[in-house]
Coordinates of C-alpha atoms in Angstrom, one line a residue:
Chain A
X1 CA 50.9 100.7 126.9
X2 CA 54.6 100.5 127.7
X3 CA 55.3 99.1 124.2
X4 CA 53.4 102.0 122.6
X5 CA 55.5 104.5 124.6
X6 CA 58.7 102.8 123.5
X7 CA 57.6 102.8 119.8
X8 CA 56.7 106.6 120.0
X9 CA 60.1 107.3 121.7
X10 CA 62.0 105.5 118.9
X11 CA 59.9 107.3 116.2
X12 CA 60.7 110.7 117.7
X13 CA 64.3 109.8 118.1
X14 CA 64.5 108.6 114.5
X15 CA 62.8 111.8 113.3
X16 CA 65.3 114.0 115.1
X17 CA 68.3 112.0 113.9
X18 CA 67.5 112.1 110.2
X19 CA 69.9 114.5 108.4
X20 CA 68.3 117.1 106.1
X21 CA 67.2 115.3 103.0
X22 CA 68.7 116.3 99.7
X23 CA 66.7 119.0 98.0
X24 CA 64.9 119.8 101.3
X25 CA 65.5 123.0 103.2
X26 CA 65.3 123.6 106.9
X27 CA 65.2 126.8 108.8
X28 CA 67.0 127.7 112.0
X29 CA 66.9 131.0 113.9
X30 CA 69.8 131.7 116.2
X31 CA 69.3 134.3 118.9
X32 CA 72.4 135.4 120.8
X33 CA 73.7 137.7 123.5
X34 CA 77.2 138.2 125.0
X35 CA 79.0 140.2 127.7
X36 CA 75.8 140.8 129.7
X37 CA 78.0 141.4 132.8
X38 CA 75.0 141.5 135.1
X39 CA 73.5 144.7 133.6
X40 CA 70.0 143.6 134.5
X41 CA 68.3 147.0 134.6
X42 CA 67.9 149.5 131.8
X43 CA 70.7 152.0 131.9
X44 CA 71.9 155.1 130.0
X45 CA 75.5 154.6 128.8
X46 CA 77.9 157.6 128.4
X47 CA 76.8 159.7 125.5
X48 CA 73.5 157.8 124.9
X49 CA 70.3 159.9 124.6
X50 CA 68.0 157.4 126.2
X51 CA 68.1 154.3 128.5
X52 CA 69.0 151.0 126.8
X53 CA 68.9 147.4 127.8
X54 CA 67.0 145.8 130.6
X55 CA 67.3 142.0 130.5
X56 CA 63.5 141.5 131.1
X57 CA 62.9 143.4 127.9
X58 CA 65.5 141.4 126.1
X59 CA 63.8 138.2 127.4
X60 CA 60.4 139.5 126.1
X61 CA 62.0 140.0 122.7
X62 CA 63.4 136.5 122.8
X63 CA 59.9 135.1 123.5
X64 CA 58.4 136.9 120.5
X65 CA 61.3 135.9 118.1
X66 CA 61.2 132.3 119.2
X67 CA 57.5 131.6 118.3
X68 CA 56.8 129.2 115.6
X69 CA 60.2 128.2 114.4
X70 CA 63.2 126.1 115.5
X71 CA 65.4 128.4 117.5
X72 CA 68.6 128.4 119.5
X73 CA 69.4 130.9 122.3
X74 CA 73.2 131.2 122.8
X75 CA 75.4 133.2 125.2
X76 CA 78.9 134.3 124.2
X77 CA 80.3 134.5 127.7
X78 CA 80.9 137.0 130.6
X79 CA 77.3 136.7 131.8
X80 CA 78.0 136.3 135.6
X81 CA 80.4 139.1 136.6
X82 CA 80.6 142.9 136.2
X83 CA 77.7 144.8 137.7
X84 CA 76.7 144.6 141.3
X85 CA 73.5 142.8 140.3
X86 CA 75.8 139.8 139.4
X87 CA 78.8 140.4 141.6
X88 CA 77.0 140.4 145.0
X89 CA 75.6 137.0 144.2
X90 CA 78.7 135.6 142.5
X91 CA 76.8 135.1 139.3
X92 CA 73.9 133.1 140.8
X93 CA 71.4 135.8 139.7
X94 CA 72.6 135.6 136.1
X95 CA 72.3 131.8 136.1
X96 CA 68.7 132.0 137.5
X97 CA 67.6 134.4 134.8
X98 CA 69.3 132.4 132.0
X99 CA 67.5 129.3 133.2
X100 CA 64.2 131.2 133.1
X101 CA 65.0 132.3 129.5
X102 CA 65.8 128.7 128.5
X103 CA 69.3 129.3 127.1
X104 CA 70.6 126.5 124.9
X105 CA 74.3 127.0 125.7
X106 CA 76.8 129.4 127.3
X107 CA 80.5 129.5 126.5
X108 CA 82.6 130.4 129.6
X109 CA 84.0 133.9 129.3
X110 CA 87.2 134.9 131.1
X111 CA 85.2 136.7 133.7
X112 CA 83.2 133.5 134.6
X113 CA 86.5 132.4 136.3
X114 CA 86.7 135.6 138.5
X115 CA 85.1 133.9 141.5
X116 CA 87.4 130.9 141.4
X117 CA 86.9 127.4 140.1
X118 CA 84.8 126.3 143.1
X119 CA 82.1 129.0 142.5
X120 CA 82.2 128.3 138.8
X121 CA 81.5 124.6 139.4
X122 CA 78.5 125.6 141.6
X123 CA 77.1 127.9 138.9
X124 CA 77.5 125.2 136.3
X125 CA 75.6 122.8 138.5
X126 CA 72.8 125.3 138.8
X127 CA 72.6 125.9 135.1
X128 CA 69.9 124.1 133.2
X129 CA 71.9 124.5 130.0
X130 CA 75.4 123.2 128.9
X131 CA 78.3 125.4 129.8
X132 CA 81.0 125.0 127.1
X133 CA 84.7 125.4 126.9
X134 CA 86.4 122.9 124.6
X135 CA 89.9 124.5 125.2
X136 CA 89.6 124.4 129.0
X137 CA 91.4 121.5 130.5
X138 CA 91.0 120.4 134.1
X139 CA 87.3 121.3 134.6
X140 CA 85.1 118.4 133.7
X141 CA 81.9 120.3 134.4
X142 CA 82.7 122.5 131.3
X143 CA 81.7 120.5 128.2
X144 CA 83.5 120.9 124.9
X145 CA 80.3 120.9 122.7
X146 CA 76.7 120.1 122.5
X147 CA 74.6 118.8 119.6
X148 CA 71.1 120.1 119.3
X149 CA 68.7 118.2 117.2
X150 CA 65.7 119.6 115.2
X151 CA 63.6 117.8 112.7
X152 CA 65.9 117.2 109.8
X153 CA 68.8 119.1 111.3
X154 CA 71.6 118.4 113.7
X155 CA 73.6 121.5 115.0
X156 CA 76.9 121.1 116.7
X157 CA 77.9 124.0 119.0
X158 CA 81.5 124.0 120.1
X159 CA 82.6 126.5 122.8
X160 CA 86.1 128.2 123.2
X161 CA 87.3 130.9 125.4
X162 CA 90.3 133.3 125.2
X163 CA 93.7 131.8 125.9
X164 CA 94.5 135.0 127.8
X165 CA 92.1 134.0 130.6
X166 CA 95.0 133.1 133.1
X167 CA 96.4 136.6 132.8
X168 CA 93.0 138.5 132.8
X169 CA 92.0 137.0 136.2
X170 CA 94.1 136.3 139.3
X171 CA 96.1 133.1 139.0
X172 CA 94.3 131.7 142.1
X173 CA 91.1 131.6 140.1
X174 CA 92.4 129.2 137.4
X175 CA 94.6 126.8 139.5
X176 CA 94.9 123.4 137.8
X177 CA 93.4 124.6 134.6
X178 CA 95.0 124.8 131.1
X179 CA 93.7 126.9 128.3
X180 CA 94.6 125.4 124.9
X181 CA 94.9 127.0 121.5
X182 CA 91.3 127.8 120.3
X183 CA 92.0 127.3 116.6
X184 CA 93.6 123.8 117.1
X185 CA 90.9 122.9 119.5
X186 CA 88.1 123.8 117.2
X187 CA 89.8 122.1 114.2
X188 CA 90.0 118.9 116.3
X189 CA 86.3 118.9 117.2
X190 CA 85.2 119.7 113.7
X191 CA 87.0 116.6 112.5
X192 CA 85.7 114.5 115.4
X193 CA 82.0 115.6 114.9
X194 CA 82.0 115.7 111.1
X195 CA 79.5 112.8 110.9
X196 CA 77.5 113.8 113.9
X197 CA 76.1 117.2 112.8
X198 CA 75.0 119.0 109.7
X199 CA 75.9 122.6 110.8
X200 CA 78.7 123.7 113.0
X201 CA 78.5 126.8 115.2
X202 CA 81.5 127.9 117.2
X203 CA 80.4 129.8 120.3
X204 CA 83.4 131.9 121.3
X205 CA 84.7 134.3 123.9
X206 CA 87.8 135.4 121.9
X207 CA 86.9 138.9 120.5
X208 CA 85.7 139.8 117.1
X209 CA 89.1 140.3 115.4
X210 CA 90.2 136.9 116.6
X211 CA 86.9 135.3 115.5
X212 CA 87.5 136.6 112.0
X213 CA 91.0 135.2 112.0
X214 CA 89.7 131.8 113.2
X215 CA 87.0 131.8 110.4
X216 CA 89.7 132.2 107.8
X217 CA 92.2 129.8 109.3
X218 CA 89.9 126.9 110.4
X219 CA 87.9 125.5 107.6
X220 CA 84.4 124.1 108.1
X221 CA 82.9 126.5 110.6
X222 CA 79.5 127.7 109.4
X223 CA 78.8 130.4 112.1
X224 CA 80.9 132.0 114.8
X225 CA 78.8 133.5 117.6
X226 CA 81.2 135.6 119.5
X227 CA 81.8 137.8 122.6
X228 CA 84.6 139.4 124.6
X229 CA 85.2 142.5 122.4
X230 CA 81.7 143.9 123.0
X231 CA 81.3 144.5 119.2
X232 CA 78.1 145.7 117.7
X233 CA 78.0 143.6 114.6
X234 CA 74.9 145.0 112.9
X235 CA 74.9 142.6 110.0
X236 CA 76.7 139.3 109.9
X237 CA 80.3 139.7 108.8
X238 CA 81.6 137.1 106.3
X239 CA 85.2 135.8 106.8
X240 CA 86.2 132.9 104.5
X241 CA 83.0 130.9 104.3
X242 CA 81.9 131.7 107.8
X243 CA 79.3 134.0 109.2
X244 CA 80.7 136.0 112.2
X245 CA 78.3 137.7 114.6
X246 CA 78.3 139.4 118.0
X247 CA 75.7 141.4 119.9
X248 CA 77.4 144.3 121.6
X249 CA 77.1 144.2 125.4
X250 CA 75.1 144.7 128.6
X251 CA 71.8 143.4 127.2
X252 CA 71.6 146.4 125.0
X253 CA 71.1 144.2 121.9
X254 CA 69.8 140.8 120.9
X255 CA 71.4 139.2 117.9
X256 CA 69.1 137.5 115.3
X257 CA 70.5 135.2 112.6
X258 CA 68.1 133.3 110.4
X259 CA 69.5 130.5 108.4
X260 CA 68.2 128.3 105.6
X261 CA 70.0 125.1 105.3
X262 CA 70.1 122.6 102.5
X263 CA 72.4 119.6 102.0
X264 CA 74.3 120.5 105.2
X265 CA 75.1 124.0 103.8
X266 CA 73.7 127.4 104.6
X267 CA 72.1 128.5 101.4
X268 CA 70.5 131.7 102.7
X269 CA 70.9 133.9 105.7
X270 CA 69.7 137.1 107.1
X271 CA 70.9 138.7 110.3
X272 CA 70.5 141.8 112.4
X273 CA 70.7 143.2 115.9
X274 CA 67.5 144.2 117.8
X275 CA 68.3 147.1 120.1
X276 CA 66.7 146.6 123.5
X277 CA 64.8 149.5 125.0
X278 CA 62.6 149.5 128.1
X279 CA 59.3 149.8 126.4
X280 CA 56.4 149.3 128.9
X281 CA 54.7 146.0 128.2
X282 CA 57.6 144.5 126.4
X283 CA 59.1 142.7 129.3
X284 CA 59.0 139.0 130.2
X285 CA 57.2 139.1 133.6
X286 CA 59.0 136.0 135.0
X287 CA 62.4 137.5 134.2
X288 CA 61.4 140.9 135.6
X289 CA 60.5 139.2 138.8
X290 CA 64.0 137.7 139.0
X291 CA 65.6 141.0 138.3
X292 CA 63.5 142.7 141.1
X293 CA 64.2 139.9 143.5
X294 CA 67.9 140.3 143.3
X295 CA 67.6 144.2 143.2
X296 CA 65.8 143.9 146.6
X297 CA 68.5 141.7 148.0
X298 CA 71.2 144.0 146.7
X299 CA 69.5 147.0 148.5
X300 CA 69.6 145.1 151.7
X301 CA 73.2 143.9 151.3
X302 CA 74.7 147.3 150.6
X303 CA 73.3 148.4 154.0
X304 CA 74.9 145.6 155.9
X305 CA 77.4 146.8 158.5
X306 CA 80.9 145.4 157.9
X307 CA 82.9 147.2 160.5
X308 CA 83.4 150.4 162.5
X309 CA 85.5 153.4 161.8
X310 CA 87.1 154.7 165.0
X311 CA 87.8 158.1 163.4
X312 CA 86.4 160.2 160.6
X313 CA 88.1 159.1 157.4
X314 CA 88.9 162.1 155.3
X315 CA 88.0 161.8 151.7
X316 CA 87.5 165.6 151.2
X317 CA 91.1 166.7 151.1
X318 CA 92.6 163.9 149.0
X319 CA 93.3 166.2 146.1
X320 CA 95.4 168.6 148.1
X321 CA 97.2 166.8 150.9
X322 CA 97.8 163.5 152.7
X323 CA 94.6 162.2 154.4
X324 CA 94.0 159.3 156.7
X325 CA 91.6 157.7 154.3
X326 CA 94.2 157.9 151.5
X327 CA 96.7 156.3 153.9
X328 CA 94.3 153.5 154.8
X329 CA 93.5 152.7 151.2
X330 CA 97.1 152.7 150.0
X331 CA 98.1 150.7 153.0
X332 CA 95.5 148.1 152.1
X333 CA 96.8 148.1 148.5
X334 CA 100.4 147.7 149.6
X335 CA 99.5 144.9 152.0
X336 CA 97.3 143.1 149.4
X337 CA 99.9 143.2 146.6
X338 CA 103.0 142.7 148.8
X339 CA 104.6 145.8 147.2
X340 CA 107.2 148.1 148.8
X341 CA 105.1 151.2 148.2
X342 CA 101.7 152.2 146.8
X343 CA 100.8 155.3 144.9
X344 CA 97.2 156.2 143.8
X345 CA 95.6 159.4 142.6
X346 CA 93.6 161.3 145.2
X347 CA 90.8 161.8 142.6
X348 CA 90.0 158.1 142.8
X349 CA 88.6 158.7 146.3
X350 CA 85.3 160.5 146.0
X351 CA 84.1 161.0 149.6
X352 CA 85.0 160.3 153.2
X353 CA 83.7 157.6 155.6
X354 CA 82.4 159.1 158.8
X355 CA 83.2 157.7 162.3
X356 CA 80.9 154.9 163.3
X357 CA 79.4 151.9 161.6
X358 CA 80.7 151.3 158.1
X359 CA 78.4 149.8 155.5
X360 CA 79.2 148.3 152.2
X361 CA 77.6 151.3 150.5
X362 CA 79.9 153.7 152.3
X363 CA 82.9 152.0 150.7
X364 CA 81.2 152.0 147.3
X365 CA 80.5 155.7 147.5
X366 CA 84.0 156.5 148.5
X367 CA 85.5 154.2 145.8
X368 CA 82.9 154.2 143.0
X369 CA 85.3 153.4 140.1
X370 CA 85.9 149.9 138.7
X371 CA 89.7 149.9 139.4
X372 CA 91.7 146.8 140.0
X373 CA 95.2 146.4 141.6
X374 CA 98.4 146.2 139.7
X375 CA 102.0 146.3 141.0
X376 CA 105.1 146.7 138.9
X377 CA 108.8 147.4 139.3
X378 CA 109.8 151.0 139.0
X379 CA 113.2 152.5 139.4
X380 CA 113.7 155.2 142.0
X381 CA 114.0 157.7 139.2
X382 CA 110.5 156.7 137.9
X383 CA 109.0 156.8 141.4
X384 CA 110.3 160.4 141.8
X385 CA 108.8 161.2 138.4
X386 CA 105.4 159.9 139.5
X387 CA 105.6 161.9 142.7
X388 CA 106.6 165.0 140.7
X389 CA 103.6 164.6 138.5
X390 CA 101.4 164.1 141.5
X391 CA 102.4 167.5 143.0
X392 CA 102.7 169.3 139.7
X393 CA 99.4 171.1 139.7
X394 CA 99.1 172.7 143.1
X395 CA 97.2 175.8 143.8
X396 CA 93.9 174.2 143.1
X397 CA 92.6 170.7 144.0
X398 CA 93.8 168.1 141.4
X399 CA 92.8 164.5 141.0
X400 CA 96.4 163.6 140.3
X401 CA 97.5 164.6 143.9
X402 CA 99.0 161.4 145.3
X403 CA 98.1 159.3 148.3
X404 CA 100.9 157.0 149.3
X405 CA 102.0 154.1 151.4
X406 CA 105.4 152.7 152.2
X407 CA 107.1 155.9 151.3
X408 CA 107.3 159.5 152.6
X409 CA 108.4 162.6 150.7
X410 CA 108.6 166.4 151.0
X411 CA 108.0 168.9 148.3
X412 CA 108.3 172.6 147.8
X413 CA 105.5 174.6 146.3
X414 CA 107.9 177.5 145.5
X415 CA 109.8 175.3 143.0
X416 CA 108.6 174.9 139.5
X417 CA 106.5 171.9 138.5
X418 CA 108.7 169.0 137.7
X419 CA 111.3 169.8 140.4
X420 CA 109.3 170.2 143.5
X421 CA 110.0 166.8 145.2
X422 CA 112.8 166.9 147.7
X423 CA 113.6 164.1 150.1
X424 CA 112.0 160.7 149.4
X425 CA 112.3 157.9 151.9
X426 CA 111.2 154.4 150.9
X427 CA 111.6 151.1 152.7
X428 CA 113.4 152.9 155.5
X429 CA 116.1 154.5 153.4
X430 CA 116.6 157.3 150.8
X431 CA 115.2 156.6 147.3
X432 CA 118.0 155.2 145.1
X433 CA 117.4 156.5 141.5
X434 CA 118.7 153.3 139.8
X435 CA 117.3 150.7 142.2
X436 CA 114.0 149.0 141.3
X437 CA 111.2 148.9 143.8
X438 CA 107.8 147.1 143.8
X439 CA 105.1 149.8 143.5
X440 CA 101.4 149.1 143.6
X441 CA 98.7 151.2 142.1
X442 CA 95.6 150.5 140.0
X443 CA 94.8 150.0 136.4
X444 CA 93.6 153.6 135.8
X445 CA 97.1 155.0 136.6
X446 CA 98.8 152.1 134.7
X447 CA 96.9 153.2 131.6
X448 CA 98.1 156.8 132.1
X449 CA 95.0 158.1 133.9
X450 CA 95.3 161.6 135.5
X451 CA 98.4 162.1 133.4
X452 CA 100.6 159.6 135.1
X453 CA 102.6 158.7 132.0
X454 CA 105.4 157.1 134.0
X455 CA 103.4 153.9 134.5
X456 CA 102.3 153.5 130.9
X457 CA 105.8 154.2 129.8
X458 CA 107.2 151.5 132.1
X459 CA 104.9 148.9 130.6
X460 CA 105.7 150.2 127.1
X461 CA 109.4 149.4 127.6
X462 CA 108.6 146.2 129.3
X463 CA 109.4 142.8 127.8
X464 CA 105.9 141.5 128.3
X465 CA 104.3 138.8 126.2
X466 CA 103.1 135.3 126.4
X467 CA 105.0 132.2 127.3
X468 CA 102.9 129.0 127.3
X469 CA 99.7 130.9 127.9
X470 CA 101.1 132.8 130.9
X471 CA 102.2 136.4 131.1
X472 CA 105.9 136.8 130.8
X473 CA 106.8 140.2 132.3
X474 CA 109.9 141.8 133.6
X475 CA 108.0 144.7 135.2
X476 CA 104.5 143.4 136.2
X477 CA 104.5 141.7 139.6
X478 CA 100.8 141.6 140.4
X479 CA 97.7 142.0 138.2
X480 CA 94.3 141.1 139.5
X481 CA 91.5 142.2 137.2
X482 CA 89.0 139.9 138.9
X483 CA 88.5 142.1 142.0
X484 CA 87.8 145.8 142.3
X485 CA 89.8 147.9 144.7
X486 CA 86.6 148.7 146.7
X487 CA 85.9 145.0 147.2
X488 CA 89.5 144.5 148.5
X489 CA 88.9 147.4 151.0
X490 CA 85.5 145.8 152.0
X491 CA 87.2 142.5 152.7
X492 CA 89.9 144.3 154.8
X493 CA 87.2 146.0 156.9
X494 CA 85.2 142.8 157.3
X495 CA 88.4 141.0 158.5
X496 CA 89.6 143.7 160.8
X497 CA 86.2 145.0 162.0
X498 CA 87.6 148.2 163.7
X499 CA 89.5 150.5 161.5
X500 CA 91.5 153.6 162.2
X501 CA 94.1 155.6 160.3
X502 CA 95.9 158.9 160.9
X503 CA 97.9 161.5 159.0
X504 CA 101.5 160.8 159.8
X505 CA 103.6 163.0 157.7
X506 CA 104.0 160.8 154.6
X507 CA 103.5 163.9 152.3
X508 CA 104.9 167.1 153.7
X509 CA 105.0 170.5 152.1
X510 CA 108.2 172.5 152.9
X511 CA 109.2 176.0 152.0
Chain B
X1 CA 100.4 144.8 124.2
X2 CA 100.2 147.6 121.7
X3 CA 97.0 148.9 120.1
X4 CA 96.3 152.0 118.0
X5 CA 93.8 154.7 118.9
X6 CA 93.1 157.0 116.0
X7 CA 96.4 155.9 114.5
X8 CA 98.5 156.5 117.6
X9 CA 100.1 153.6 119.4
X10 CA 99.4 153.0 123.1
X11 CA 100.9 150.4 125.4
X12 CA 98.6 148.3 127.6
X13 CA 98.6 145.2 129.7
X14 CA 97.0 142.1 128.4
X15 CA 93.5 142.1 129.6
X16 CA 93.0 145.8 129.5
X17 CA 90.0 147.1 127.6
X18 CA 88.9 149.8 125.2
X19 CA 88.5 152.2 128.2
X20 CA 92.2 151.8 129.1
X21 CA 93.2 152.5 125.5
X22 CA 91.2 155.7 125.5
X23 CA 92.7 156.8 128.8
X24 CA 96.2 156.1 127.5
X25 CA 95.4 158.1 124.3
X26 CA 93.8 160.9 126.4
X27 CA 90.5 160.8 124.5
X28 CA 88.2 159.2 127.0
X29 CA 86.4 162.5 127.8
X30 CA 85.5 162.9 124.2
X31 CA 82.7 160.3 124.6
X32 CA 80.7 162.6 126.8
X33 CA 80.1 164.8 123.7
X34 CA 78.5 161.9 121.9
X35 CA 81.5 160.4 120.2
X36 CA 81.7 156.6 119.9
X37 CA 84.4 154.0 119.5
X38 CA 84.7 151.9 116.4
X39 CA 86.9 149.1 115.2
X40 CA 88.7 148.9 111.9
X41 CA 85.5 147.5 110.2
X42 CA 83.5 150.5 111.4
X43 CA 81.6 148.5 114.1
X44 CA 80.9 150.2 117.4
X45 CA 82.6 148.7 120.4
X46 CA 81.9 149.0 124.1
X47 CA 84.2 150.6 126.6
X48 CA 84.6 147.3 128.5
X49 CA 85.4 145.5 125.2
X50 CA 88.6 143.3 125.2
X51 CA 91.4 144.3 122.9
X52 CA 93.7 142.3 120.7
X53 CA 97.3 143.1 120.1
X54 CA 97.8 145.5 117.2
X55 CA 94.1 146.3 117.1
X56 CA 93.1 149.6 115.5
X57 CA 90.3 151.6 117.1
X58 CA 88.9 155.0 116.4
X59 CA 87.0 157.6 118.3
X60 CA 84.7 159.7 116.1

C-alpha cells in the first residue's frame, strides 16, 4: 500500500513538473486585487451613484470565475491597513478573509509595514499563502518568489514593493530592513529562475507608471500585476512585451486575465475588470461571516472607555477662537513630534467631547479625517504668514481658523486681512522673522488644505529627495503616514487616563 | 516631489497621494459634482492612490 502511495506521489509530481509540450497550449486564469485597505463592506465613494465593493461579493465572484480552470488569485499589496475594519485588528481580519478566499500570493505593500515588523511577522505566520517581497532585506518571513505548478505549466511569481516604503511609514516600522532597487532585484530573479518556470509574473506594489517603466526596462517579464497607484486598468496595458494590469482599489473591482500559453510564451490573452456590486445572493457566505464577525467586534471596541475628560472639551468654537480641545490636540501633536510649536486648522475638529467617560468613538467623531502628523522647519516670517492666513477670514466661522500650541499671538480684527497679527511669542520669546522653528501640523495643511499655502510653498522650495532610499530633506523633520492623528490622540488618552485642558490666552483678539 | 494636476505643477512630500495633489491644486471639491481623476493614459485612479514624481493627472 505504501509503495503504491509513493508511486502515485511521484507520478503526480512528474506530471506537475513537465513543461508545456511544444505545440501544446495551456490555459491560465489570473484573478487579482490590490489596495483593499480593509474596505470590507460595500460603500459609496465620493461622486458614485451607487454602492460598490463588499469583499464578500468579490469573493463570490472569485468562486464563480475559478470553476473548471487553472487559476491564480493574487494580491498586489496594502491589504491589511486603512479602514477601521483592518486597523482595529492590525490586519488580522484581512489575513483571515484572504485565507478563506485561498489567495495564492500577496506582495507586501508599504502599508503592510505600518504596524511595525513584529506585527507583520505575526500576520505572515497566520497567512496560509506566501507573502512576497524580493527586494526587502532583513525579514526572512517575506519570500522573494513562489513557483506554482499546474499540469504542463510552471508559473514563477516574484514580488517587489516600492523603495519609498521607509519614507511612507514611520522609520520605527522598518528598523533593520533594506529596500533594494526593484528593477535590479527582478532582473536578478528572472535570471536565477529561468530554468525553473515557463511564465514569469511580477507581483508589484510600485504604482502603475513604475510598472510600465519596469516592463520596458527589465526584459523577460510576461505579466506585471500591480498595486499602489489604485489604477483602474480596464484592459491590460502592453509595455514592451509585458502585460501590465491593476484592479483599482477597495474591493471595488476584481481583475481577470486569461492567458493561453504555448512554448513558454503567451500566445493569446484577454483581460478585463469585473466591477463589484453588492447584489443579493452574490456573496460568499463564509467570507460574509468573517466580515460580520469583525464588524461586531469593531462596534464593541469603539464603545470601549479609554479615559475620562475632567471638563467639557469645546469643539464647537474651533472655527472662531481658541478652545480647550484645540489646545489639547495641538499639545498632543507638539509633544508627539517634538516640535517647538503646532498649528492646525480648526475645521479639522468636528465636534467636542463632553465631560465624563471618553470612548474611542468620541475621538473618532471629533477627528474624523485621515490626517497624519508632519513637522517641518519654518522661518518666523512663514509662521506669521500661516497665522495671518488663519485669521484672514473672520466675521464668520472658517475652517482655516488656527488652533495652536507652543506659541501665543494677538490679532486685530480692525486691520485688513494679511496684516492682522500683532505680537507672536514662541518658545518663550518674540518671533524672530529669520530664525527657523520646528512647526508641527498635519498632511492636509502641508498639501495646502484650507488655503494654507505657506506649508506647500515651504516644501516646494525644499531640497528634498532620496539618498540611499531615505528621505533627504532640509525642511521635513517628522513625517508619520502610518498613524492617523485621532489614533495618536487615543493613545495619549489611554496613557494619561484623566484629561483636562483650558483656554489660556494663546490666541487673543485685540482692538 | 512634483506632480502635475491638469497641467499645473504642485509640490508634495514623497508618500502623499492623489487626494493631496487635488488639495494642493484646489480641485478636490470638484469630485462631488461627479468628476473623476485620470492618469496620463486615461485610466481612472483612486484618491488614495500613490503618486510618482512628475506624474500627470487630470480631473474631468
